[in-house]
Amino acid sequence: CPGTSFRSVDGVGEARLSCAPMSRPHPPGQANLVNILLLVGLIVAGVWAWKRIPLDTQEYIIEEVIPVALLTLAGVGLLVLAGRALWRKRAVRLQRERLIAKFERETGRDKRLDLAFTLIELNGYRLQGLERVAPAMADLFMETLKTALGDKQHRIRGMAASHLGVLLQKAAVPLLLAALEDDHAYVRGSAALGLGRMRAKEAKDKLAEVMKEDWDQTVRSRAREALERLS
């Protein structure tokens, strides 16, 4: 027997032998070989059966049955894809509503800023669906551009600048123009991105200057992309 078990009954030890057979998994190579043989067998059986079907039946299957089956499968596939897209859209909408409600309840500035960033990213950098909180988020981003002036906060300034462009608040244009002269290239590039998203035509001359004069290639590329949006 492969194993022994021991238990105690009323203080007296009792040893029992366990003689149940142990199952051994098949090696991966053996399992693959079995699957291949089964597949070959199915193919051979299918060919054998097909050759014994009358020709007129074969023609009917090829011309009528197979096209209908393929169209049915395609239709089912499209329905599944559409259903998944609707489910994802609904899930995003519900998550967006939860985050909006949380943003409106939150009083801490840093947490509100994180929620505002998350909302815009969740929403695919689109304004639609965020109209209710857009003014409050724009005020928060503009305040961040004004106050997050420390060298270590350039990432926050840059995110505020780029996300601000989604909200289409014209009051933010002067701040974004000023951010095009920030010490950090990330902030300058994000400001150009924000102006492009906002389609701020009043920034056209400044963006053209940045596209030609800025020492950072990424900033120049962002300015060029923004100008393309304005044209």
Tab-separated table of C-alpha atoms in Angstrom:
chain	number	residue	atom	x	y	z
A	1	CYS	CA	0.000	0.000	0.000
A	2	PRO	CA	1.347	3.494	-0.841
A	3	GLY	CA	0.410	5.246	2.410
A	4	THR	CA	-0.578	4.850	6.064
A	5	SER	CA	-2.995	7.009	8.055
A	6	PHE	CA	-3.127	7.314	11.845
A	7	ARG	CA	-6.021	8.420	14.035
A	8	SER	CA	-6.722	8.310	17.749
A	9	VAL	CA	-9.972	6.882	19.162
A	10	ASP	CA	-10.541	7.252	22.943
A	11	GLY	CA	-6.862	7.713	23.485
A	12	VAL	CA	-5.909	4.512	21.724
A	13	GLY	CA	-3.889	4.908	18.564
A	14	GLU	CA	-5.178	3.073	15.545
A	15	ALA	CA	-3.152	2.744	12.387
A	16	ARG	CA	-4.860	2.152	9.070
A	17	LEU	CA	-3.386	1.443	5.714
A	18	SER	CA	-4.619	3.455	2.800
A	19	CYS	CA	-4.559	1.261	-0.287
A	20	ALA	CA	-6.507	3.486	-2.687
A	21	PRO	CA	-4.812	3.640	-6.073
A	22	MET	CA	-3.100	6.915	-6.837
A	23	SER	CA	-4.002	8.636	-10.084
A	24	ARG	CA	-1.078	9.668	-12.255
A	25	PRO	CA	-1.488	12.486	-14.758
A	26	HIS	CA	-0.650	11.732	-18.350
A	27	PRO	CA	2.529	13.361	-19.640
A	28	PRO	CA	1.815	16.436	-21.846
A	29	GLY	CA	3.394	14.773	-24.874
A	30	GLN	CA	1.153	11.729	-24.555
A	31	ALA	CA	-1.975	13.880	-24.216
A	32	ASN	CA	-1.041	15.873	-27.329
A	33	LEU	CA	-0.464	12.675	-29.294
A	34	VAL	CA	-3.895	11.372	-28.298
A	35	ASN	CA	-5.529	14.629	-29.383
A	36	ILE	CA	-3.720	14.564	-32.731
A	37	LEU	CA	-4.798	10.950	-33.338
A	38	LEU	CA	-8.397	11.824	-32.500
A	39	LEU	CA	-8.309	14.798	-34.897
A	40	VAL	CA	-6.850	12.661	-37.695
A	41	GLY	CA	-9.484	10.020	-37.029
A	42	LEU	CA	-12.275	12.595	-37.254
A	43	ILE	CA	-10.877	13.955	-40.535
A	44	VAL	CA	-10.595	10.471	-42.037
A	45	ALA	CA	-14.100	9.604	-40.892
A	46	GLY	CA	-15.452	12.851	-42.317
A	47	VAL	CA	-13.803	12.262	-45.715
A	48	TRP	CA	-15.073	8.693	-45.750
A	49	ALA	CA	-18.634	9.829	-44.984
A	50	TRP	CA	-18.487	12.701	-47.516
A	51	LYS	CA	-17.487	10.372	-50.356
A	52	ARG	CA	-20.555	8.215	-49.701
A	53	ILE	CA	-23.003	11.127	-49.921
A	54	PRO	CA	-24.747	11.398	-53.323
A	55	LEU	CA	-23.382	14.132	-55.609
A	56	ASP	CA	-26.657	16.079	-55.683
A	57	THR	CA	-26.652	16.127	-51.868
A	58	GLN	CA	-23.046	17.305	-51.833
A	59	GLU	CA	-23.920	20.136	-54.218
A	60	TYR	CA	-26.897	21.104	-52.065
A	61	ILE	CA	-24.705	21.211	-48.946
A	62	ILE	CA	-22.012	23.270	-50.690
A	63	GLU	CA	-24.389	25.729	-52.380
A	64	GLU	CA	-27.119	26.051	-49.759
A	65	VAL	CA	-26.259	24.714	-46.319
A	66	ILE	CA	-22.698	26.001	-45.908
A	67	PRO	CA	-23.435	29.640	-46.988
A	68	VAL	CA	-26.450	29.795	-44.681
A	69	ALA	CA	-24.400	28.362	-41.818
A	70	LEU	CA	-21.594	30.874	-42.416
A	71	LEU	CA	-24.043	33.779	-42.582
A	72	THR	CA	-25.669	32.590	-39.371
A	73	LEU	CA	-22.314	32.348	-37.618
A	74	ALA	CA	-21.361	35.810	-38.858
A	75	GLY	CA	-24.667	37.229	-37.617
A	76	VAL	CA	-24.229	35.600	-34.222
A	77	GLY	CA	-20.677	36.942	-34.038
A	78	LEU	CA	-21.828	40.480	-34.833
A	79	LEU	CA	-24.577	40.238	-32.210
A	80	VAL	CA	-22.055	39.068	-29.620
A	81	LEU	CA	-19.677	41.916	-30.471
A	82	ALA	CA	-22.505	44.456	-30.347
A	83	GLY	CA	-23.664	43.081	-27.017
A	84	ARG	CA	-20.172	43.330	-25.568
A	85	ALA	CA	-19.789	46.898	-26.838
A	86	LEU	CA	-23.101	47.884	-25.250
A	87	TRP	CA	-22.143	46.181	-22.004
A	88	ARG	CA	-18.790	48.011	-21.907
A	89	LYS	CA	-20.485	51.319	-22.700
A	90	ARG	CA	-23.009	50.788	-19.920
A	91	ALA	CA	-20.256	49.794	-17.476
A	92	VAL	CA	-18.293	52.949	-18.319
A	93	ARG	CA	-21.403	55.096	-17.910
A	94	LEU	CA	-22.172	53.619	-14.480
A	95	GLN	CA	-18.563	54.020	-13.361
A	96	ARG	CA	-18.561	57.593	-14.640
A	97	GLU	CA	-21.698	58.428	-12.675
A	98	ARG	CA	-20.202	56.951	-9.511
A	99	LEU	CA	-17.015	58.976	-9.949
A	100	ILE	CA	-18.961	62.173	-10.678
A	101	ALA	CA	-20.979	61.717	-7.493
A	102	LYS	CA	-17.780	61.054	-5.549
A	103	PHE	CA	-16.123	64.132	-7.084
A	104	GLU	CA	-19.087	66.299	-6.048
A	105	ARG	CA	-18.969	64.988	-2.473
A	106	GLU	CA	-15.196	65.174	-2.060
A	107	THR	CA	-13.778	68.214	-0.284
A	108	GLY	CA	-10.049	67.432	-0.344
A	109	ARG	CA	-8.264	69.217	-3.183
A	110	ASP	CA	-5.793	66.445	-3.999
A	111	LYS	CA	-8.467	63.748	-4.040
A	112	ARG	CA	-10.722	65.920	-6.209
A	113	LEU	CA	-7.827	66.418	-8.607
A	114	ASP	CA	-7.195	62.666	-8.834
A	115	LEU	CA	-10.906	62.051	-9.423
A	116	ALA	CA	-11.014	64.703	-12.149
A	117	PHE	CA	-8.037	63.137	-13.957
A	118	THR	CA	-9.601	59.678	-13.660
A	119	LEU	CA	-12.965	60.884	-14.950
A	120	ILE	CA	-11.521	62.422	-18.102
A	121	GLU	CA	-9.374	59.379	-18.815
A	122	LEU	CA	-12.287	56.992	-18.193
A	123	ASN	CA	-14.428	59.070	-20.532
A	124	GLY	CA	-11.930	58.716	-23.364
A	125	TYR	CA	-10.837	62.378	-23.211
A	126	ARG	CA	-14.318	63.512	-24.319
A	127	LEU	CA	-16.514	66.182	-22.767
A	128	GLN	CA	-19.794	64.381	-23.428
A	129	GLY	CA	-21.172	63.033	-20.175
A	130	LEU	CA	-19.038	65.339	-18.016
A	131	GLU	CA	-20.920	68.578	-18.653
A	132	ARG	CA	-22.310	68.680	-15.121
A	133	VAL	CA	-18.904	68.846	-13.472
A	134	ALA	CA	-16.889	70.395	-16.311
A	135	PRO	CA	-16.842	73.938	-14.852
A	136	ALA	CA	-15.747	72.687	-11.418
A	137	MET	CA	-13.025	70.505	-12.924
A	138	ALA	CA	-11.834	73.363	-15.139
A	139	ASP	CA	-11.542	75.645	-12.107
A	140	LEU	CA	-9.583	72.933	-10.311
A	141	PHE	CA	-7.184	72.449	-13.232
A	142	MET	CA	-6.663	76.195	-13.647
A	143	GLU	CA	-5.938	76.571	-9.952
A	144	THR	CA	-3.439	73.722	-10.248
A	145	LEU	CA	-1.656	75.450	-13.121
A	146	LYS	CA	-1.355	78.580	-10.991
A	147	THR	CA	-0.305	76.993	-7.691
A	148	ALA	CA	1.601	73.774	-8.507
A	149	LEU	CA	4.752	75.717	-9.245
A	150	GLY	CA	7.301	73.518	-7.522
A	151	ASP	CA	9.883	71.791	-9.668
A	152	LYS	CA	8.648	68.363	-8.563
A	153	GLN	CA	5.053	69.170	-9.528
A	154	HIS	CA	5.626	69.596	-13.259
A	155	ARG	CA	3.817	66.300	-13.934
A	156	ILE	CA	0.703	67.613	-12.175
A	157	ARG	CA	0.874	70.897	-14.089
A	158	GLY	CA	1.246	69.042	-17.366
A	159	MET	CA	-1.705	66.750	-16.688
A	160	ALA	CA	-3.835	69.724	-15.671
A	161	ALA	CA	-2.926	71.516	-18.913
A	162	SER	CA	-3.666	68.595	-21.230
A	163	HIS	CA	-6.881	67.567	-19.434
A	164	LEU	CA	-8.040	71.178	-19.358
A	165	GLY	CA	-8.255	71.151	-23.132
A	166	VAL	CA	-10.961	68.464	-22.994
A	167	LEU	CA	-13.301	70.728	-21.010
A	168	LEU	CA	-13.425	73.468	-23.675
A	169	GLN	CA	-13.328	76.331	-21.184
A	170	LYS	CA	-12.088	79.434	-23.050
A	171	ALA	CA	-11.146	81.110	-19.776
A	172	ALA	CA	-8.246	78.655	-19.590
A	173	VAL	CA	-6.614	79.807	-22.850
A	174	PRO	CA	-4.405	82.529	-21.261
A	175	LEU	CA	-3.102	80.042	-18.694
A	176	LEU	CA	-2.328	77.481	-21.372
A	177	LEU	CA	-0.525	80.117	-23.446
A	178	ALA	CA	1.570	80.986	-20.420
A	179	ALA	CA	2.276	77.288	-19.842
A	180	LEU	CA	3.856	77.134	-23.308
A	181	GLU	CA	6.797	78.951	-21.686
A	182	ASP	CA	7.096	76.656	-18.660
A	183	ASP	CA	10.576	75.511	-17.659
A	184	HIS	CA	9.633	71.847	-18.162
A	185	ALA	CA	9.191	70.444	-21.644
A	186	TYR	CA	6.467	68.087	-20.396
A	187	VAL	CA	4.342	71.043	-19.307
A	188	ARG	CA	4.927	72.910	-22.567
A	189	GLY	CA	3.978	69.878	-24.636
A	190	SER	CA	0.889	69.260	-22.504
A	191	ALA	CA	-0.172	72.903	-22.881
A	192	ALA	CA	0.129	72.611	-26.664
A	193	LEU	CA	-1.944	69.431	-26.500
A	194	GLY	CA	-4.584	71.199	-24.400
A	195	LEU	CA	-4.801	74.134	-26.795
A	196	GLY	CA	-5.154	71.764	-29.709
A	197	ARG	CA	-7.936	69.848	-27.985
A	198	MET	CA	-9.665	73.146	-27.265
A	199	ARG	CA	-9.141	74.297	-30.862
A	200	ALA	CA	-8.106	77.695	-29.526
A	201	LYS	CA	-7.511	79.703	-32.712
A	202	GLU	CA	-6.172	82.630	-30.695
A	203	ALA	CA	-3.167	80.417	-29.863
A	204	LYS	CA	-2.230	79.843	-33.507
A	205	ASP	CA	0.648	82.339	-33.670
A	206	LYS	CA	2.154	81.208	-30.380
A	207	LEU	CA	1.907	77.533	-31.346
A	208	ALA	CA	3.606	78.285	-34.669
A	209	GLU	CA	6.447	79.966	-32.780
A	210	VAL	CA	6.788	77.027	-30.397
A	211	MET	CA	6.767	74.578	-33.308
A	212	LYS	CA	9.783	76.356	-34.804
A	213	GLU	CA	11.711	77.579	-31.781
A	214	ASP	CA	11.310	75.135	-28.870
A	215	TRP	CA	14.450	73.099	-28.222
A	216	ASP	CA	12.470	69.929	-27.326
A	217	GLN	CA	11.379	67.750	-30.233
A	218	THR	CA	8.294	66.418	-28.426
A	219	VAL	CA	7.091	69.943	-27.682
A	220	ARG	CA	7.559	70.915	-31.318
A	221	SER	CA	5.590	67.851	-32.393
A	222	ARG	CA	2.776	68.659	-29.971
A	223	ALA	CA	2.627	72.233	-31.267
A	224	ARG	CA	2.467	70.984	-34.851
A	225	GLU	CA	-0.364	68.556	-33.983
A	226	ALA	CA	-2.249	71.383	-32.249
A	227	LEU	CA	-1.883	73.604	-35.325
A	228	GLU	CA	-3.234	70.797	-37.500
A	229	ARG	CA	-6.321	70.684	-35.321
A	230	LEU	CA	-6.790	74.412	-35.725
A	231	SER	CA	-6.627	74.335	-39.508
